[in-house]
Amino acid sequence: MTVRIDEEKVFRIIEEKRPRVVLVNAPGGLLRQTKELMQKVREKYDVTCILAGDSCFGICDTVDEDVPRMQADLAFHIGHNATVQTVGDYTYLIDASDDVKFDGVVAKAAKTVRPYHRLGLVTFSQHMQELSRVKGQLEARGFEVQMGKGNNLLMASQVFGCDFSTVFPLRDSVDAFLFLGESEFHAVGLALATGKPTFMLDPYMEEVVDMEKAAEERRKRAVLAVYRALDARVFGVITGLKEGQKMLGRSRWISKRLEMNGRRVIQLALRDITPERLAPHREIEAFVQTACPRVSIDGFNFDRPVLSIPQADALVALMEGREIGEFLQRPKWIELTVGLTRRNQNDG
Ligand code: SF4
């Protein structure tokens, strides 16, 4: 199995736009292939390639604003496939696909998930091309298989770690979801957001993993953090500085609601939200962060509550005497701004 970056697209853009300097960023798992691609571009076109070395976890982590700062001409953002091809003023999204096949794990899943007849099929960027083949394999074994609809950012049945909007509407018409790929991160998010039985089909280990236990653990921690934050008098409200996560409106709204409910608020802006970055702010008893929700939902190492947007909504509900309900069950945990950004030059 090999993860392959769409080099042809990169070459096409370079031949068309003739840049002198390009900025490149990619998630950690694709850095080796990305550096190989940069080498090829240098050799083939004599173009200077600069790797943006900050953390890159998702499609929200583009580096469009850094292009002029680095005196570059354009940027390539690798590995977060989407329905949009370009982002901001300078950035081209470059797909990466994994050629691993699911035949073995689908055969196992057909036995494990036999009690469920109607299945929703879901995956993330690198396995999009396997969806229709797996759908056919499951249907041939007698299952009814449903796929989600694509939208302005996600392809049909694709999810990001914070955006499940393609498959969320299937909740009432399927008995369980099957997630294709070795990514507990995405599969557990799917289980939490939909509240449905969810199985991860790992094609490498050929294992079918029931996500119930992992999802329940995170759900309980998320609820506990909300109740712990209820006792706090001083809040830090953090706006993310990453390009696709700048939720200024949400930060303002949450700050206002906290103040209306008698809390003191200190507003912060951070690129990476880590225990080390929060440590100096000792007077703050709890944080709300409107950037990546997974920082809160998967972040088990903070010494104070650090709430995501859905948790903050639950906190405000509690403060105002309302029920919190299943606050993680929603199509999106954050409104990514990536697909909404307009380009004003380099269109193509
Ligand atoms: S905000 Fe969404 S897309 Fe960005 S890293 Fe977090 S989960 Fe991934």
Short mmCIF file of C-alpha atoms and ligand atoms in Angstrom, two decimals:
data_model
loop_
_atom_site.label_atom_id
_atom_site.label_comp_id
_atom_site.label_asym_id
_atom_site.label_seq_id
_atom_site.Cartn_x
_atom_site.Cartn_y
_atom_site.Cartn_z
CA MET A 1 0.00 0.00 0.00
CA THR A 2 1.22 3.47 -0.90
CA VAL A 3 -0.06 6.96 -0.32
CA ARG A 4 0.32 8.82 -3.56
CA ILE A 5 0.27 12.62 -3.88
CA ASP A 6 -1.29 13.95 -7.10
CA GLU A 7 2.06 15.09 -8.57
CA GLU A 8 0.58 15.59 -12.02
CA LYS A 9 -1.65 18.34 -10.66
CA VAL A 10 1.33 20.03 -9.02
CA PHE A 11 3.31 19.90 -12.28
CA ARG A 12 0.32 21.24 -14.25
CA ILE A 13 -0.09 24.22 -11.92
CA ILE A 14 3.62 25.00 -12.02
CA GLU A 15 3.69 24.87 -15.81
CA GLU A 16 0.67 27.15 -15.98
CA LYS A 17 1.53 29.67 -13.26
CA ARG A 18 5.34 29.58 -13.53
CA PRO A 19 6.08 30.46 -9.88
CA ARG A 20 9.62 31.17 -8.66
CA VAL A 21 8.94 30.21 -5.03
CA VAL A 22 6.24 27.92 -3.62
CA LEU A 23 5.25 27.31 -0.02
CA VAL A 24 4.19 23.75 0.79
CA ASN A 25 2.47 22.25 3.82
CA ALA A 26 1.25 18.76 4.63
CA PRO A 27 0.18 16.63 7.60
CA GLY A 28 2.88 14.74 9.51
CA GLY A 29 2.04 11.40 7.87
CA LEU A 30 2.78 12.78 4.40
CA LEU A 31 5.99 14.68 5.09
CA ARG A 32 8.28 12.09 3.51
CA GLN A 33 6.31 12.03 0.25
CA THR A 34 5.98 15.82 0.33
CA LYS A 35 9.74 16.31 0.63
CA GLU A 36 10.26 13.91 -2.29
CA LEU A 37 7.81 15.94 -4.34
CA MET A 38 9.61 19.19 -3.42
CA GLN A 39 12.88 17.67 -4.64
CA LYS A 40 11.26 16.69 -7.95
CA VAL A 41 9.83 20.19 -8.42
CA ARG A 42 13.23 21.75 -7.76
CA GLU A 43 14.96 19.43 -10.24
CA LYS A 44 12.30 19.57 -12.94
CA TYR A 45 11.42 23.30 -12.88
CA ASP A 46 14.14 25.02 -10.84
CA VAL A 47 11.44 26.32 -8.49
CA THR A 48 12.35 27.05 -4.85
CA CYS A 49 10.14 25.03 -2.46
CA ILE A 50 9.75 26.01 1.19
CA LEU A 51 8.10 23.57 3.61
CA ALA A 52 5.94 25.36 6.19
CA GLY A 53 6.95 23.37 9.26
CA ASP A 54 4.23 24.34 11.75
CA SER A 55 1.66 21.75 12.78
CA CYS A 56 -0.72 20.73 10.01
CA PHE A 57 -3.62 18.57 11.19
CA GLY A 58 -6.42 19.47 8.81
CA ILE A 59 -7.74 21.48 5.92
CA CYS A 60 -7.99 24.39 8.38
CA ASP A 61 -4.18 24.51 8.53
CA THR A 62 -3.53 26.26 5.21
CA VAL A 63 -0.71 28.81 4.97
CA ASP A 64 -2.21 31.23 2.44
CA GLU A 65 -1.42 34.32 4.51
CA ASP A 66 2.24 33.27 4.73
CA VAL A 67 2.71 33.28 0.94
CA PRO A 68 3.39 37.05 0.63
CA ARG A 69 5.29 37.05 3.92
CA MET A 70 7.67 34.44 2.50
CA GLN A 71 7.84 36.23 -0.86
CA ALA A 72 6.42 33.11 -2.46
CA ASP A 73 4.07 33.04 -5.45
CA LEU A 74 1.66 30.31 -4.42
CA ALA A 75 1.12 27.49 -1.90
CA PHE A 76 0.35 23.79 -2.13
CA HIS A 77 -1.66 22.27 0.72
CA ILE A 78 -1.25 18.50 0.52
CA GLY A 79 -3.48 15.65 1.57
CA HIS A 80 -6.81 17.14 2.66
CA ASN A 81 -8.92 16.36 -0.36
CA ALA A 82 -12.10 18.42 -0.72
CA THR A 83 -14.64 19.64 -3.24
CA VAL A 84 -12.85 22.99 -3.42
CA GLN A 85 -9.63 23.12 -5.45
CA THR A 86 -8.28 26.44 -4.20
CA VAL A 87 -8.32 28.32 -0.91
CA GLY A 88 -7.69 31.99 -0.18
CA ASP A 89 -5.62 34.00 -2.62
CA TYR A 90 -2.72 31.68 -3.35
CA THR A 91 -3.37 28.10 -2.18
CA TYR A 92 -4.04 25.00 -4.28
CA LEU A 93 -5.29 21.84 -2.59
CA ILE A 94 -3.41 18.76 -3.75
CA ASP A 95 -5.03 15.36 -3.20
CA ALA A 96 -3.30 12.33 -1.76
CA SER A 97 -4.76 8.83 -2.10
CA ASP A 98 -3.95 5.51 -0.44
CA ASP A 99 -4.13 2.51 -2.78
CA VAL A 100 -4.74 -0.06 0.02
CA LYS A 101 -7.73 -2.33 -0.65
CA PHE A 102 -10.50 -3.18 1.80
CA ASP A 103 -11.48 -6.62 0.43
CA GLY A 104 -10.17 -8.59 3.45
CA VAL A 105 -11.60 -6.35 6.14
CA VAL A 106 -14.94 -6.04 4.35
CA ALA A 107 -15.28 -9.85 4.41
CA LYS A 108 -14.68 -9.76 8.19
CA ALA A 109 -17.03 -6.81 8.69
CA ALA A 110 -19.82 -8.63 6.87
CA LYS A 111 -19.82 -11.15 9.76
CA THR A 112 -19.28 -8.68 12.65
CA VAL A 113 -22.00 -6.26 11.61
CA ARG A 114 -24.51 -8.89 10.52
CA PRO A 115 -27.08 -7.73 13.17
CA TYR A 116 -27.26 -4.39 11.35
CA HIS A 117 -28.88 -4.44 7.95
CA ARG A 118 -28.84 -0.78 6.82
CA LEU A 119 -25.32 0.60 6.77
CA GLY A 120 -23.98 4.11 6.22
CA LEU A 121 -20.59 4.15 4.50
CA VAL A 122 -18.10 6.85 5.47
CA THR A 123 -14.42 7.61 4.98
CA PHE A 124 -11.78 10.34 5.01
CA SER A 125 -9.68 11.98 2.29
CA GLN A 126 -7.23 9.19 1.49
CA HIS A 127 -9.77 6.40 0.82
CA MET A 128 -12.47 8.23 -1.15
CA GLN A 129 -11.79 6.13 -4.25
CA GLU A 130 -12.68 2.90 -2.38
CA LEU A 131 -16.22 3.88 -1.40
CA SER A 132 -18.11 2.61 -4.44
CA ARG A 133 -16.16 -0.66 -4.59
CA VAL A 134 -16.85 -1.39 -0.88
CA LYS A 135 -20.49 -0.40 -1.34
CA GLY A 136 -20.80 -3.01 -4.09
CA GLN A 137 -19.09 -5.67 -1.97
CA LEU A 138 -21.45 -5.06 0.95
CA GLU A 139 -24.54 -5.00 -1.25
CA ALA A 140 -23.47 -8.29 -2.80
CA ARG A 141 -23.54 -9.71 0.74
CA GLY A 142 -27.12 -8.56 1.26
CA PHE A 143 -26.68 -5.26 3.13
CA GLU A 144 -28.50 -2.06 2.25
CA VAL A 145 -25.79 0.59 1.94
CA GLN A 146 -26.33 4.34 2.03
CA MET A 147 -23.93 7.16 1.18
CA GLY A 148 -23.96 10.78 2.30
CA LYS A 149 -24.35 13.74 -0.06
CA GLY A 150 -21.39 16.00 -0.86
CA ASN A 151 -21.49 19.72 -0.07
CA ASN A 152 -19.45 22.92 -0.52
CA LEU A 153 -16.41 21.35 1.17
CA LEU A 154 -16.80 17.59 1.55
CA MET A 155 -17.26 14.93 -1.11
CA ALA A 156 -20.06 12.35 -0.84
CA SER A 157 -19.65 10.33 2.40
CA GLN A 158 -16.40 12.11 3.30
CA VAL A 159 -15.86 13.48 6.83
CA PHE A 160 -13.29 15.66 8.54
CA GLY A 161 -12.53 15.35 12.25
CA CYS A 162 -14.98 18.16 13.02
CA ASP A 163 -17.42 17.99 10.11
CA PHE A 164 -19.80 15.06 9.66
CA SER A 165 -22.43 16.98 7.72
CA THR A 166 -22.42 14.64 4.72
CA VAL A 167 -23.56 11.59 6.68
CA PHE A 168 -25.29 13.12 9.70
CA PRO A 169 -28.67 13.22 7.88
CA LEU A 170 -28.47 9.41 7.44
CA ARG A 171 -28.72 8.85 11.21
CA ASP A 172 -32.39 7.93 11.13
CA SER A 173 -32.22 5.73 8.06
CA VAL A 174 -29.22 3.50 8.90
CA ASP A 175 -28.66 1.02 11.72
CA ALA A 176 -24.89 1.57 11.92
CA PHE A 177 -22.02 3.39 10.23
CA LEU A 178 -18.95 1.72 8.74
CA PHE A 179 -15.89 3.95 8.61
CA LEU A 180 -13.26 2.96 6.03
CA GLY A 181 -9.68 3.57 7.17
CA GLU A 182 -7.27 3.21 10.03
CA SER A 183 -8.23 6.42 11.81
CA GLU A 184 -9.69 6.15 15.29
CA PHE A 185 -9.70 9.96 15.26
CA HIS A 186 -12.29 10.15 12.47
CA ALA A 187 -14.24 7.03 13.47
CA VAL A 188 -14.69 8.07 17.09
CA GLY A 189 -15.79 11.54 15.95
CA LEU A 190 -18.37 9.94 13.67
CA ALA A 191 -19.70 7.80 16.55
CA LEU A 192 -19.94 10.85 18.86
CA ALA A 193 -21.51 13.18 16.31
CA THR A 194 -24.13 10.71 15.06
CA GLY A 195 -24.77 8.74 18.26
CA LYS A 196 -25.02 5.57 16.11
CA PRO A 197 -23.14 2.26 16.40
CA THR A 198 -19.93 2.82 14.43
CA PHE A 199 -17.33 0.34 13.22
CA MET A 200 -13.88 1.23 11.92
CA LEU A 201 -12.62 -1.02 9.10
CA ASP A 202 -8.82 -1.00 9.35
CA PRO A 203 -7.49 -2.28 6.01
CA TYR A 204 -3.90 -2.66 7.25
CA MET A 205 -4.55 -4.88 10.27
CA GLU A 206 -7.73 -6.26 8.65
CA GLU A 207 -9.58 -5.50 11.88
CA VAL A 208 -13.13 -4.36 12.51
CA VAL A 209 -13.16 -2.09 15.58
CA ASP A 210 -16.34 -1.21 17.46
CA MET A 211 -15.96 2.46 18.45
CA GLU A 212 -18.52 2.39 21.26
CA LYS A 213 -16.06 2.21 24.18
CA ALA A 214 -13.72 4.93 22.89
CA ALA A 215 -16.65 7.21 22.04
CA GLU A 216 -18.28 6.73 25.43
CA GLU A 217 -15.05 7.56 27.21
CA ARG A 218 -14.69 10.82 25.30
CA ARG A 219 -18.36 11.68 25.74
CA LYS A 220 -18.09 11.27 29.53
CA ARG A 221 -14.94 13.40 29.68
CA ALA A 222 -16.57 16.08 27.56
CA VAL A 223 -19.59 16.21 29.91
CA LEU A 224 -17.37 16.22 33.01
CA ALA A 225 -15.35 19.15 31.66
CA VAL A 226 -18.57 21.14 31.17
CA TYR A 227 -19.64 20.55 34.79
CA ARG A 228 -16.17 21.41 36.08
CA ALA A 229 -16.19 24.65 34.08
CA LEU A 230 -19.53 25.60 35.65
CA ASP A 231 -17.73 26.39 38.93
CA ALA A 232 -15.13 28.65 37.28
CA ARG A 233 -15.32 32.41 37.85
CA VAL A 234 -12.55 33.45 35.44
CA PHE A 235 -12.60 32.17 31.83
CA GLY A 236 -10.09 32.37 29.03
CA VAL A 237 -11.87 32.50 25.65
CA ILE A 238 -9.40 31.46 22.96
CA THR A 239 -9.76 32.32 19.28
CA GLY A 240 -7.63 30.14 16.99
CA LEU A 241 -5.17 31.88 14.70
CA LYS A 242 -5.12 29.08 12.11
CA GLU A 243 -6.60 30.20 8.80
CA GLY A 244 -9.59 27.87 8.67
CA GLN A 245 -10.54 28.08 12.35
CA LYS A 246 -10.90 31.79 13.09
CA MET A 247 -14.25 31.85 14.84
CA LEU A 248 -14.21 35.45 16.04
CA GLY A 249 -18.00 35.73 16.04
CA ARG A 250 -18.36 32.62 18.19
CA SER A 251 -15.68 33.86 20.59
CA ARG A 252 -17.51 37.17 20.98
CA TRP A 253 -20.85 35.44 21.50
CA ILE A 254 -19.49 33.05 24.12
CA SER A 255 -17.59 35.83 25.92
CA LYS A 256 -20.74 37.89 26.12
CA ARG A 257 -22.82 35.01 27.45
CA LEU A 258 -20.23 34.19 30.09
CA GLU A 259 -20.13 37.82 31.21
CA MET A 260 -23.92 38.03 31.27
CA ASN A 261 -23.78 35.06 33.62
CA GLY A 262 -21.39 36.81 36.01
CA ARG A 263 -18.06 35.38 34.81
CA ARG A 264 -14.90 37.36 34.12
CA VAL A 265 -13.49 36.78 30.64
CA ILE A 266 -9.96 37.20 29.33
CA GLN A 267 -9.82 36.84 25.55
CA LEU A 268 -6.77 35.17 24.03
CA ALA A 269 -5.60 34.33 20.50
CA LEU A 270 -3.41 31.27 19.95
CA ARG A 271 -2.15 29.23 17.03
CA ASP A 272 -1.53 25.98 18.90
CA ILE A 273 -3.57 25.31 22.03
CA THR A 274 -1.44 23.09 24.27
CA PRO A 275 -1.01 22.64 28.04
CA GLU A 276 2.33 24.48 27.78
CA ARG A 277 0.73 27.52 26.13
CA LEU A 278 -2.04 27.66 28.74
CA ALA A 279 0.24 27.11 31.75
CA PRO A 280 1.26 30.79 32.27
CA HIS A 281 -2.37 31.91 32.63
CA ARG A 282 -2.77 30.70 36.18
CA GLU A 283 -5.60 33.07 37.13
CA ILE A 284 -7.86 31.47 34.48
CA GLU A 285 -9.92 28.62 35.94
CA ALA A 286 -11.44 27.30 32.71
CA PHE A 287 -11.00 27.90 28.98
CA VAL A 288 -13.35 27.92 26.01
CA GLN A 289 -11.63 27.59 22.66
CA THR A 290 -13.43 28.20 19.38
CA ALA A 291 -10.69 26.64 17.21
CA CYS A 292 -10.28 22.88 16.59
CA PRO A 293 -12.88 21.03 18.71
CA ARG A 294 -10.67 17.95 18.81
CA VAL A 295 -8.15 19.83 20.96
CA SER A 296 -10.80 19.66 23.69
CA ILE A 297 -12.54 16.39 22.92
CA ASP A 298 -9.34 14.34 22.53
CA GLY A 299 -7.12 16.50 24.76
CA PHE A 300 -6.75 14.47 27.90
CA ASN A 301 -3.70 16.28 29.26
CA PHE A 302 -4.99 19.75 30.20
CA ASP A 303 -4.98 20.61 33.91
CA ARG A 304 -8.16 22.75 33.63
CA PRO A 305 -11.33 22.40 31.55
CA VAL A 306 -10.76 23.47 27.93
CA LEU A 307 -14.15 23.47 26.22
CA SER A 308 -14.91 23.21 22.50
CA ILE A 309 -17.81 25.09 20.89
CA PRO A 310 -20.42 22.34 21.50
CA GLN A 311 -19.27 22.06 25.13
CA ALA A 312 -19.45 25.84 25.52
CA ASP A 313 -23.01 25.76 24.21
CA ALA A 314 -23.80 23.12 26.86
CA LEU A 315 -22.14 25.25 29.55
CA VAL A 316 -24.22 28.31 28.60
CA ALA A 317 -27.35 26.12 28.63
CA LEU A 318 -26.55 24.95 32.17
CA MET A 319 -25.84 28.50 33.35
CA GLU A 320 -29.21 29.57 31.96
CA GLY A 321 -31.12 26.66 33.47
CA ARG A 322 -31.62 24.62 30.31
CA GLU A 323 -30.93 20.94 29.57
CA ILE A 324 -27.60 20.19 27.88
CA GLY A 325 -28.91 17.18 25.93
CA GLU A 326 -26.60 15.25 23.60
CA PHE A 327 -24.58 18.35 22.73
CA LEU A 328 -21.96 16.51 20.67
CA GLN A 329 -24.60 15.10 18.33
CA ARG A 330 -24.59 17.69 15.57
CA PRO A 331 -23.44 17.71 11.92
CA LYS A 332 -20.47 20.04 12.54
CA TRP A 333 -18.55 20.88 15.70
CA ILE A 334 -17.06 23.98 14.09
CA GLU A 335 -17.98 25.95 10.97
CA LEU A 336 -14.75 25.68 8.97
CA THR A 337 -14.17 28.78 6.88
CA VAL A 338 -12.01 27.02 4.29
CA GLY A 339 -14.61 26.37 1.60
CA LEU A 340 -16.07 29.84 1.99
CA THR A 341 -12.89 31.80 1.34
CA ARG A 342 -12.87 33.54 -2.05
CA ARG A 343 -9.80 33.79 -4.23
CA ASN A 344 -9.02 37.11 -5.81
CA GLN A 345 -6.03 36.14 -7.92
CA ASN A 346 -4.29 33.12 -9.43
CA ASP A 347 -7.66 31.57 -10.22
CA GLY A 348 -7.35 28.26 -11.96
S1 SF4 B 1 -10.59 22.03 12.98
FE1 SF4 B 1 -11.44 20.25 11.92
S2 SF4 B 1 -10.25 20.07 10.02
FE2 SF4 B 1 -9.10 21.37 11.44
S3 SF4 B 1 -7.69 19.95 12.51
FE3 SF4 B 1 -9.55 20.19 13.77
S4 SF4 B 1 -10.82 18.48 13.16
FE4 SF4 B 1 -9.30 18.72 11.54
#
